[in-house]
Short mmCIF file of C-alpha atoms in Angstrom, two decimals:
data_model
loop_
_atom_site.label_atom_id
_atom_site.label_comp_id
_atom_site.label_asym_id
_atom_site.label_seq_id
_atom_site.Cartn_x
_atom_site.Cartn_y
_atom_site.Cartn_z
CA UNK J 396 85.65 106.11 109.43
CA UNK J 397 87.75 109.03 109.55
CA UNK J 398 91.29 108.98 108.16
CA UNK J 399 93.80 110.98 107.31
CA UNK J 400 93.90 112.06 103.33
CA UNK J 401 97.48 113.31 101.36
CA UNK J 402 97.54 115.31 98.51
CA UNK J 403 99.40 114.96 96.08
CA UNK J 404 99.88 110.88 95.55
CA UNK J 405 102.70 111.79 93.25
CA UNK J 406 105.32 114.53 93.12
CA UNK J 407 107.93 114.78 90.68
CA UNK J 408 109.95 118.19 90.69
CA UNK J 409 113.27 119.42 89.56
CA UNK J 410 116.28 119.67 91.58
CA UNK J 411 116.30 123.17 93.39
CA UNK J 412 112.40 123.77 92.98
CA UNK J 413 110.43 124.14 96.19
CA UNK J 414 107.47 121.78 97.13
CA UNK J 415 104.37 121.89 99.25
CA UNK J 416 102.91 118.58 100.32
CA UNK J 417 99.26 118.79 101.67
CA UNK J 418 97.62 116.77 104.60
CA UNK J 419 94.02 116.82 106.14
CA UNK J 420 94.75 115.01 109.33
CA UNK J 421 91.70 113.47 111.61
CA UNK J 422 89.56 116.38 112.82
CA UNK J 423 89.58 115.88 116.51
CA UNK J 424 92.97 115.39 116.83
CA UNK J 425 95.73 117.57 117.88
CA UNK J 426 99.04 116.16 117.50
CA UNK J 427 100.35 115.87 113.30
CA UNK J 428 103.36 114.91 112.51
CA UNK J 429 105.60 114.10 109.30
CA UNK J 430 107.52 111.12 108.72
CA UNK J 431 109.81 110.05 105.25
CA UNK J 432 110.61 106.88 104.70
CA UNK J 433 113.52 106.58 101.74
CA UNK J 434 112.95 103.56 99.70
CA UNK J 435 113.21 100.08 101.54
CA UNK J 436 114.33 101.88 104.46
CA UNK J 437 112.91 103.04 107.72
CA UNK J 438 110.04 104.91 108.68
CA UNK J 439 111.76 108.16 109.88
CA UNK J 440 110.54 110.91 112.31
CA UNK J 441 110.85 114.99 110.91
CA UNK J 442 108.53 116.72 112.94
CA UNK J 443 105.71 116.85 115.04
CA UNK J 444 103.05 120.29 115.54
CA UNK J 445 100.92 120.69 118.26
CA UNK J 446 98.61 123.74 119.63
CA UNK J 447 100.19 126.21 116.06
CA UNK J 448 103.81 125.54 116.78
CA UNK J 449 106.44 122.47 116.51
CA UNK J 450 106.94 120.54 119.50
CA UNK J 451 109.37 118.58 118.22
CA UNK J 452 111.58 117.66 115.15
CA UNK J 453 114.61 115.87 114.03
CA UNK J 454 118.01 116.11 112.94
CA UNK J 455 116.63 115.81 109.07
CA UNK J 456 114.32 118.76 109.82
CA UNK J 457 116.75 121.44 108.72
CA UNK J 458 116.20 125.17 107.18
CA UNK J 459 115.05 123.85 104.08
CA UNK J 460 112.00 122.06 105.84
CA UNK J 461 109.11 124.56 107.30
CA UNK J 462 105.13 123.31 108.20
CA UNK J 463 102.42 125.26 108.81
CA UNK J 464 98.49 124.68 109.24
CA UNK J 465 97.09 127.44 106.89
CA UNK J 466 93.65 126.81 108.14
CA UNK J 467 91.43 124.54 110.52
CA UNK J 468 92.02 121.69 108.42
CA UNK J 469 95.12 121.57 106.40
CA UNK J 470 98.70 120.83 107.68
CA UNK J 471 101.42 121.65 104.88
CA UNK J 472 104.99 120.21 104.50
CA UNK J 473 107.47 122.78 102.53
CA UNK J 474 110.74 121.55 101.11
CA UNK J 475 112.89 124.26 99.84
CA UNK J 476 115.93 123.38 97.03
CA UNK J 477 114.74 120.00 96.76
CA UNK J 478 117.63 117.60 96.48
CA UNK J 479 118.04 114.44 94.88
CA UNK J 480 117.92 112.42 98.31
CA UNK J 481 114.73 114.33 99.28
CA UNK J 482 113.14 111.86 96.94
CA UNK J 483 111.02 109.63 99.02
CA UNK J 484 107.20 108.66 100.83
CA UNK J 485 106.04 111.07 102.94
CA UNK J 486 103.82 110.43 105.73
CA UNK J 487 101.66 112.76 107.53
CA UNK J 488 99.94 111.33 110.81
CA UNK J 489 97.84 112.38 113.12
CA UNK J 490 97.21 111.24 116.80
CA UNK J 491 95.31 111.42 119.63
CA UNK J 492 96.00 108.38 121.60
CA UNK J 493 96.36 106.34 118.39
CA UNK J 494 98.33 107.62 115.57
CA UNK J 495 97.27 107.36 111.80
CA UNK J 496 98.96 107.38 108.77
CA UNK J 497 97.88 109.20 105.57
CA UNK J 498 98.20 107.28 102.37
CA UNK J 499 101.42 109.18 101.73
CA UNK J 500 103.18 111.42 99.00
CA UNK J 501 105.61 110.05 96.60
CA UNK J 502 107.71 112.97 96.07
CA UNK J 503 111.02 112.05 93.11
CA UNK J 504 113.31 115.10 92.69
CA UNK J 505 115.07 114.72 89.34
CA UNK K 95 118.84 108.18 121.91
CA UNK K 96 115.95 106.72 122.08
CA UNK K 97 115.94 103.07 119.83
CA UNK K 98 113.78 100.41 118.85
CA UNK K 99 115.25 97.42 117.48
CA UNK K 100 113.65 94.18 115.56
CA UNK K 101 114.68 91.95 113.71
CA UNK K 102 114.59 92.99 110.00
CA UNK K 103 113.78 89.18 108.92
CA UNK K 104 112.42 87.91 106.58
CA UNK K 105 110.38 85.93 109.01
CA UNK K 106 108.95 82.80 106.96
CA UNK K 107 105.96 81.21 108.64
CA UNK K 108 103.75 78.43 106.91
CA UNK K 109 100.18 79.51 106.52
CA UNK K 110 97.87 78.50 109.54
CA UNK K 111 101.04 78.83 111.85
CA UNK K 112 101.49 81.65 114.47
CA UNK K 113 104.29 84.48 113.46
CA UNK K 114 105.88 86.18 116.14
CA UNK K 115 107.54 88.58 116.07
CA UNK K 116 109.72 90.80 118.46
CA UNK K 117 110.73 94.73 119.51
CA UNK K 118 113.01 95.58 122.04
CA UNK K 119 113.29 99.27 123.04
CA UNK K 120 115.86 101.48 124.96
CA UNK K 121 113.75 104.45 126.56
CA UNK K 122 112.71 103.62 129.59
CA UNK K 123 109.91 106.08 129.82
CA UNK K 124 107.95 104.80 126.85
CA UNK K 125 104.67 104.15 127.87
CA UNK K 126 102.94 102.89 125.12
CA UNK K 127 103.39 100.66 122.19
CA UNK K 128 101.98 100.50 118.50
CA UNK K 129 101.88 97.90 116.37
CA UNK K 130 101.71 98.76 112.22
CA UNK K 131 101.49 97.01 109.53
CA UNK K 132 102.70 98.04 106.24
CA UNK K 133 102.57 96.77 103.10
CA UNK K 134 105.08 97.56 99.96
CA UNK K 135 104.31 100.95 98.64
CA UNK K 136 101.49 101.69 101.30
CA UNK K 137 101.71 103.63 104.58
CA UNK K 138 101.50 102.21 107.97
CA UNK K 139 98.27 100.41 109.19
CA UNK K 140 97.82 100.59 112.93
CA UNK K 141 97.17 97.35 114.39
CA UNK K 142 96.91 97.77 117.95
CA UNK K 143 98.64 98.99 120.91
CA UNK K 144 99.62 98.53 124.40
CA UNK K 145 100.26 99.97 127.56
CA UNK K 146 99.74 97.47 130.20
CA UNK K 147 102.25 94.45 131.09
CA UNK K 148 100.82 91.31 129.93
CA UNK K 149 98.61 90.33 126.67
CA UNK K 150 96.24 92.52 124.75
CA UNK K 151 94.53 90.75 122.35
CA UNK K 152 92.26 91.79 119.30
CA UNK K 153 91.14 88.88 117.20
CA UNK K 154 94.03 86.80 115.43
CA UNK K 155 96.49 89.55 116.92
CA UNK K 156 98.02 89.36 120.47
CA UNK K 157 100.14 92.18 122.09
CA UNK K 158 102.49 91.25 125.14
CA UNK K 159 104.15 93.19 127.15
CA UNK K 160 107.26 93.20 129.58
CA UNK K 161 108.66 96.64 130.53
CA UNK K 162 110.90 95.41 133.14
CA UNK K 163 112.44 93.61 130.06
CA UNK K 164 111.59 96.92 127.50
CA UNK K 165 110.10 93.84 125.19
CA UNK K 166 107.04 94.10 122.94
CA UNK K 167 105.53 91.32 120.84
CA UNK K 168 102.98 90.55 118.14
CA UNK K 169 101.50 87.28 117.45
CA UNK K 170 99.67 86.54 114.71
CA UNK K 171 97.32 82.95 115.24
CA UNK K 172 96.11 81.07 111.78
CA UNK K 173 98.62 83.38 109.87
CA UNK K 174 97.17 83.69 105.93
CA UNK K 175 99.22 84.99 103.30
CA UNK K 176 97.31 88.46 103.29
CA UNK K 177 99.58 88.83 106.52
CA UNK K 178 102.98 89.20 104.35
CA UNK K 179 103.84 92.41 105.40
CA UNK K 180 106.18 94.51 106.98
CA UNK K 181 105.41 94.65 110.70
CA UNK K 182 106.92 98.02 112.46
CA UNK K 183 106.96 98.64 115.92
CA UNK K 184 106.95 102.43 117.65
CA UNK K 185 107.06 103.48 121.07
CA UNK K 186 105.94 106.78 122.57
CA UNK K 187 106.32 108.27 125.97
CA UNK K 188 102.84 109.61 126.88
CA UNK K 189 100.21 111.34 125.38
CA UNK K 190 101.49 113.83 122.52
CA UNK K 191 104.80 112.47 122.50
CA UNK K 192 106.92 112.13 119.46
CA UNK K 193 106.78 107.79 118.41
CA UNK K 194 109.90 106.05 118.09
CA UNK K 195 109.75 103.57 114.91
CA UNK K 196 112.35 100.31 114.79
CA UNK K 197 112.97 99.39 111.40
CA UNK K 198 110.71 96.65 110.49
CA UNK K 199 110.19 92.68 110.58
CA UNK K 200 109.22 91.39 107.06
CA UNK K 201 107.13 88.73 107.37
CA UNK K 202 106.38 86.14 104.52
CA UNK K 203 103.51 83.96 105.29
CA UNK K 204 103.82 81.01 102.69
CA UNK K 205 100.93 78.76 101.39
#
């Protein structure tokens, strides 16, 4: 069954260090998207990225926040100057009619 | 602003009972409806979804529902305690669309 994979499980970077956090979404889909959840909070939206280009994205998706899709198959999440509160799960999805989760990326800015 | 709202619980059913559990939503021009379940540490599992008024049902899971009421539901029949989870509910407004997540239900199935 196909599924959406996350690299890396585990992040743990210093305050002020940039990170990249990797998806592969589902190959015949078309719509990704990144979510955060903070812990034992909500599920929150950043962006979505359709057809090369964001179609949408949220108040939390500031200048420090880019994504890109490198290739065919990857779909990257950049976080310039982490911060401490940028420590989190990160979810990428991907959707046609359905949307999947990925397993998710602990990122922990110290 | 778009908002889903449910009850953050915990909802404490006895095992074998049915769980319900409940989602209103503000936007008017969602269209469909997505059950996950999530449990502690993991990411969301998608149960089902809905798009139609009435009941969609897929095994021990049942979907209603009622947009004249912007109400979704999920019952759960012969709950077991692999169900404790927390049950989110999104909404989307068509194909593409961005999906709207309410905070979660936590539900504790006891045995």
């Amino acid at each position: 069954e196909p599924e959406v994979t996350q690299t890396p499980s585990h992040q743990v970077t210093q305050m002020g260090q940039e990170v990249i956090l990797r998806c592969v979404p589902i190959s015949n889909h078309l719509y990704f998207y990144w979510y955060r959840q903070i812990l034992g909070q909500k599920v929150e939206f950043l962006v979505s990225f359709y057809n090369n280009e964001i179609s949408e994205k949220s108040e939390i998706f500031d200048d420090q926040f880019s994504v890109e899709r490198p290739d065919g198959s990857n779909f990257t999440l950049k976080i310039r100057s982490t911060k401490l509160e940028d420590s989190a799960m990160y979810f990428c999805a991907s959707s046609g009619i359905e949307q999947y989760f990925g397993p998710g990326t602990r990122l922990t800015v110290t | 602003q778009k908002e889903v709202e449910q009850n953050s619980g915990p909802l404490s059913v006895p095992e074998g009972a049915i769980a319900s559990l409940n989602c209103t939503y503000s936007d008017r021009g969602s269209q469909s409806f997505f059950w996950y379940r999530q449990y502690s540490g993991k990411s969301p599992e998608l149960i089902m979804f809905i798009y139609s008024n009435g009941d969609k049902e897929d095994g021990r899971f049942t979907a209603q529902l009622n947009k004249a009421s912007q109400y979704v539901s999920l019952l759960i029949r012969d709950s077991q305690p692999s169900d404790s989870a927390t049950y989110l509910c999104a909404a989307k407004r068509g194909y593409g669309q961005n999906f709207v997540f309410g905070p979660g239900t936590r539900l504790s199935v006891l045995p």
